[in-house]
CSV table of C-alpha atoms in Angstrom, one decimal:
chain,number,residue,atom,x,y,z
A,1,MET,CA,5.1,-7.7,-16.6
A,2,ASN,CA,7.2,-4.7,-15.5
A,3,VAL,CA,10.2,-6.1,-13.4
A,4,LEU,CA,11.6,-3.4,-11.3
A,5,TYR,CA,14.2,-5.5,-9.6
A,6,GLU,CA,15.4,-9.2,-9.9
A,7,ASN,CA,18.0,-11.5,-8.4
A,8,SER,CA,18.3,-15.2,-8.0
A,9,ASN,CA,16.1,-15.2,-4.9
A,10,LEU,CA,13.5,-12.5,-5.2
A,11,THR,CA,11.9,-10.1,-7.6
A,12,ILE,CA,10.0,-6.8,-7.2
A,13,CYS,CA,7.3,-6.3,-9.9
A,14,GLU,CA,4.9,-3.6,-10.7
A,15,LYS,CA,1.2,-4.7,-10.2
A,16,PRO,CA,-1.3,-3.1,-12.6
A,17,ILE,CA,-4.4,-1.7,-11.1
A,18,GLY,CA,-7.4,-4.1,-11.3
A,19,ILE,CA,-5.6,-7.4,-10.9
A,20,VAL,CA,-5.9,-9.6,-7.9
A,21,SER,CA,-2.4,-10.0,-6.1
A,22,GLN,CA,-2.7,-13.6,-5.1
A,23,SER,CA,-3.3,-16.7,-7.2
A,24,THR,CA,-6.7,-17.3,-8.4
A,25,PRO,CA,-8.5,-20.5,-9.7
A,26,ASP,CA,-8.5,-19.3,-13.3
A,27,GLY,CA,-4.8,-18.5,-13.0
A,28,ARG,CA,-5.2,-14.8,-13.6
A,29,GLY,CA,-3.8,-13.4,-10.5
A,30,PHE,CA,-0.7,-11.4,-10.4
A,31,THR,CA,1.1,-14.2,-8.4
A,32,ASP,CA,0.1,-16.6,-11.3
A,33,MET,CA,1.6,-14.3,-13.8
A,34,ALA,CA,4.9,-14.1,-11.8
A,35,ALA,CA,5.0,-18.0,-11.5
A,36,GLN,CA,4.7,-18.3,-15.2
A,37,LEU,CA,7.6,-15.9,-15.8
A,38,PHE,CA,9.9,-17.1,-13.0
A,39,GLY,CA,8.9,-20.5,-12.4
A,40,TYR,CA,8.1,-20.1,-8.7
A,41,ALA,CA,6.5,-17.0,-7.1
A,42,ALA,CA,5.5,-16.5,-3.4
A,43,ILE,CA,3.9,-13.1,-2.8
A,44,ILE,CA,5.3,-11.3,0.3
A,45,ASN,CA,3.3,-8.0,0.1
A,46,ARG,CA,-0.2,-8.2,-1.2
A,47,LEU,CA,-2.1,-5.1,-2.5
A,48,ASP,CA,-5.8,-4.5,-2.9
A,49,THR,CA,-7.2,-5.2,-6.3
A,50,ALA,CA,-7.8,-1.5,-6.9
A,51,VAL,CA,-4.2,-0.6,-5.9
A,52,GLY,CA,-1.1,-0.8,-8.1
A,53,GLY,CA,2.6,-0.5,-7.7
A,54,ALA,CA,5.7,-2.6,-6.2
A,55,VAL,CA,5.1,-6.1,-5.2
A,56,LEU,CA,7.8,-8.4,-3.7
A,57,PHE,CA,7.9,-12.1,-4.6
A,58,ALA,CA,10.2,-14.8,-3.4
A,59,LYS,CA,11.5,-17.0,-6.2
A,60,ASN,CA,12.1,-20.1,-4.2
A,61,GLU,CA,10.8,-21.7,-1.0
A,62,LYS,CA,14.0,-20.9,1.1
A,63,SER,CA,13.7,-17.3,0.0
A,64,ALA,CA,9.9,-17.3,0.8
A,65,SER,CA,10.6,-18.4,4.3
A,66,GLN,CA,13.4,-15.7,4.8
A,67,LEU,CA,11.4,-13.0,3.3
A,68,SER,CA,8.3,-13.9,5.3
A,69,LYS,CA,10.5,-13.7,8.5
A,70,LEU,CA,11.7,-10.3,7.5
A,71,ALA,CA,8.1,-9.1,6.9
A,72,SER,CA,7.0,-10.4,10.3
A,73,GLU,CA,9.9,-8.6,11.9
A,74,GLN,CA,8.9,-5.4,10.0
A,75,SER,CA,12.3,-5.4,8.3
A,76,ILE,CA,10.9,-4.7,4.8
A,77,ASN,CA,10.4,-1.0,4.3
A,78,LYS,CA,7.4,-0.2,2.2
A,79,THR,CA,6.4,3.3,1.2
A,80,TYR,CA,3.2,4.4,-0.3
A,81,LEU,CA,1.8,7.5,-2.2
A,82,VAL,CA,-1.8,8.5,-1.5
A,83,VAL,CA,-4.1,11.5,-2.5
A,84,VAL,CA,-6.3,12.4,0.4
A,85,GLU,CA,-9.3,14.7,0.5
A,86,GLY,CA,-8.3,17.5,2.8
A,87,LYS,CA,-4.9,18.1,4.5
A,88,PRO,CA,-3.3,16.8,7.7
A,89,THR,CA,-3.0,19.3,10.5
A,90,GLU,CA,0.8,18.7,10.4
A,91,ASP,CA,2.9,18.3,7.4
A,92,ARG,CA,4.5,15.1,8.9
A,93,GLY,CA,3.6,12.9,11.7
A,94,VAL,CA,2.8,9.5,12.9
A,95,TYR,CA,-0.7,7.9,13.3
A,96,LYS,CA,-1.4,5.1,15.7
A,97,ASP,CA,-4.7,3.3,16.1
A,98,LEU,CA,-6.4,0.2,17.1
A,99,LEU,CA,-8.0,-1.5,14.1
A,100,PHE,CA,-10.8,-4.2,14.1
A,101,LYS,CA,-11.3,-6.0,10.8
A,102,ASP,CA,-14.9,-7.0,10.1
A,103,SER,CA,-14.4,-10.0,7.9
A,104,GLY,CA,-18.0,-10.2,6.8
A,105,LYS,CA,-18.0,-6.7,5.4
A,106,ASN,CA,-14.4,-6.8,4.5
A,107,LYS,CA,-13.8,-3.5,6.1
A,108,SER,CA,-11.7,-2.3,9.0
A,109,PHE,CA,-12.6,0.1,11.7
A,110,VAL,CA,-10.7,2.3,14.3
A,111,VAL,CA,-11.9,1.4,17.7
A,112,LYS,CA,-10.9,2.8,21.1
A,113,ARG,CA,-10.3,-0.3,23.2
A,114,GLU,CA,-8.2,-3.5,22.8
A,115,ARG,CA,-10.3,-6.7,22.6
A,116,LYS,CA,-10.2,-9.9,20.6
A,117,GLY,CA,-9.5,-9.3,17.1
A,118,VAL,CA,-8.2,-5.8,17.6
A,119,LYS,CA,-4.6,-5.1,16.3
A,120,LYS,CA,-2.3,-2.1,16.7
A,121,ALA,CA,-1.6,-0.1,13.5
A,122,SER,CA,1.1,2.6,13.0
A,123,LEU,CA,2.3,4.7,10.1
A,124,GLU,CA,4.3,7.7,9.4
A,125,TYR,CA,3.5,10.2,6.8
A,126,GLU,CA,4.7,13.4,5.1
A,127,VAL,CA,2.6,15.8,3.0
A,128,LEU,CA,4.3,16.4,-0.3
A,129,GLU,CA,1.9,18.9,-2.0
A,130,THR,CA,-1.4,20.4,-1.3
A,131,ILE,CA,-3.7,21.9,-4.1
A,132,VAL,CA,-7.4,23.1,-4.4
A,133,TYR,CA,-9.1,21.4,-7.3
A,134,GLY,CA,-12.8,21.9,-8.1
A,135,GLY,CA,-13.4,23.7,-4.9
A,136,LYS,CA,-11.9,20.7,-2.9
A,137,THR,CA,-8.5,20.5,-1.1
A,138,LEU,CA,-6.4,17.4,-2.1
A,139,SER,CA,-3.0,16.4,-0.7
A,140,LEU,CA,-0.4,14.2,-2.0
A,141,VAL,CA,1.1,12.3,0.9
A,142,ARG,CA,4.0,9.9,1.2
A,143,ILE,CA,3.4,7.1,3.9
A,144,LYS,CA,5.8,4.6,5.5
A,145,LEU,CA,3.9,1.6,7.0
A,146,HIS,CA,5.1,0.3,10.5
A,147,THR,CA,2.5,-2.4,10.4
A,148,GLY,CA,0.5,-4.1,7.7
A,149,ARG,CA,-3.1,-4.3,8.7
A,150,THR,CA,-6.0,-4.8,6.4
A,151,HIS,CA,-6.9,-1.5,4.6
A,152,GLN,CA,-4.7,0.2,7.2
A,153,ILE,CA,-3.9,3.4,5.3
A,154,ARG,CA,-7.3,3.9,4.0
A,155,VAL,CA,-9.0,3.6,7.4
A,156,GLN,CA,-6.5,5.5,9.4
A,157,PHE,CA,-6.9,8.6,7.2
A,158,SER,CA,-10.6,8.1,6.7
A,159,SER,CA,-11.1,8.1,10.5
A,160,ARG,CA,-9.5,11.5,10.5
A,161,LYS,CA,-11.9,12.8,7.9
A,162,MET,CA,-9.4,12.5,5.0
A,163,PRO,CA,-10.5,9.6,2.9
A,164,LEU,CA,-8.4,8.6,0.0
A,165,CYS,CA,-9.7,10.2,-3.2
A,166,GLY,CA,-11.9,7.6,-5.0
A,167,ASP,CA,-12.3,5.4,-1.9
A,168,GLY,CA,-16.0,5.1,-1.7
A,169,LYS,CA,-15.7,2.3,0.7
A,170,TYR,CA,-14.1,4.6,3.4
A,171,GLY,CA,-16.1,7.7,2.8
A,172,SER,CA,-14.9,9.4,-0.4
A,173,LYS,CA,-17.5,10.9,-2.7
A,174,ASP,CA,-15.3,11.3,-5.7
A,175,ASN,CA,-16.3,9.0,-8.4
A,176,GLY,CA,-13.6,10.1,-10.8
A,177,CYS,CA,-11.0,7.5,-10.0
A,178,ARG,CA,-10.3,4.3,-8.0
A,179,VAL,CA,-8.8,4.5,-4.6
A,180,SER,CA,-5.7,6.7,-4.9
A,181,LEU,CA,-3.2,4.4,-3.3
A,182,TRP,CA,0.1,3.4,-4.9
A,183,SER,CA,2.9,1.0,-3.5
A,184,HIS,CA,5.7,3.4,-4.2
A,185,LYS,CA,8.9,1.8,-2.9
A,186,ILE,CA,10.1,-1.4,-1.3
A,187,SER,CA,13.6,-1.6,0.3
A,188,LEU,CA,15.3,-4.3,2.3
A,189,SER,CA,18.5,-6.1,2.9
A,190,ASP,CA,18.6,-9.9,1.8
A,191,GLY,CA,22.0,-10.7,3.1
A,192,GLU,CA,23.7,-9.9,-0.1
A,193,GLY,CA,23.3,-6.2,0.0
A,194,SER,CA,20.7,-3.4,0.0
A,195,ILE,CA,17.8,-3.7,-2.5
A,196,GLU,CA,15.5,-0.9,-3.5
A,197,ALA,CA,12.8,-0.8,-6.2
A,198,VAL,CA,10.7,2.3,-7.0
A,199,SER,CA,7.3,2.5,-8.8
A,200,TYR,CA,5.3,5.6,-9.8
A,201,PRO,CA,1.5,5.9,-10.3
A,202,PRO,CA,0.2,6.6,-13.7
A,203,LYS,CA,1.0,10.3,-14.0
A,204,GLU,CA,-1.5,10.9,-16.8
A,205,ASN,CA,-4.3,9.7,-14.6
A,206,TYR,CA,-6.6,11.8,-12.3
A,207,PRO,CA,-5.9,12.6,-9.4
A,208,TRP,CA,-2.2,11.8,-9.8
A,209,ASN,CA,-1.9,14.2,-12.8
A,210,LEU,CA,-2.6,17.1,-10.5
A,211,PHE,CA,0.6,16.8,-8.7
A,212,ASN,CA,4.3,17.0,-9.3
A,213,ILE,CA,5.3,13.5,-8.8
């Protein structure tokens, strides 16, 4: 396991693509792996199975309670890298939407009105690089989440006709990769000082290899 940061109360580790974030009955989840290494592990930010990168764990129950509180207060800063098909109109900006999660389909949708089950979603983005590859425009985008909704980044960009490269669930026709979303950086203050850990996507893999990361 690649440990990016560790102290007595928490650790930030790099989750590989293809591993379930939480514990599983067969003990093969990423949380299970962390618990085997540290003795105790409570996951604070879950990633989809197809997504890799920085994941925050509490190493004891007291820390789990404190970190969960920080997460609910949006005091844990999470930055992601994505490759989207197309390019945002502006090089930087904020996307705000109302999202509804269809649990049966395990899919989220942007909706126009607030109603039961609908939650506000907000993120800010910055376009880092845009290229044309195979006749298609692709953009490397850095994202900071303001909220943590199911598939939030994926659905907010897809709703603007910019699905993440490889994300067939939300409209991408590119079968050359899995969903191009990476948990890049986690930063917070745990009372003892500022903490920051950075993870980079596999630079040899498409489409990350097309950009200067």
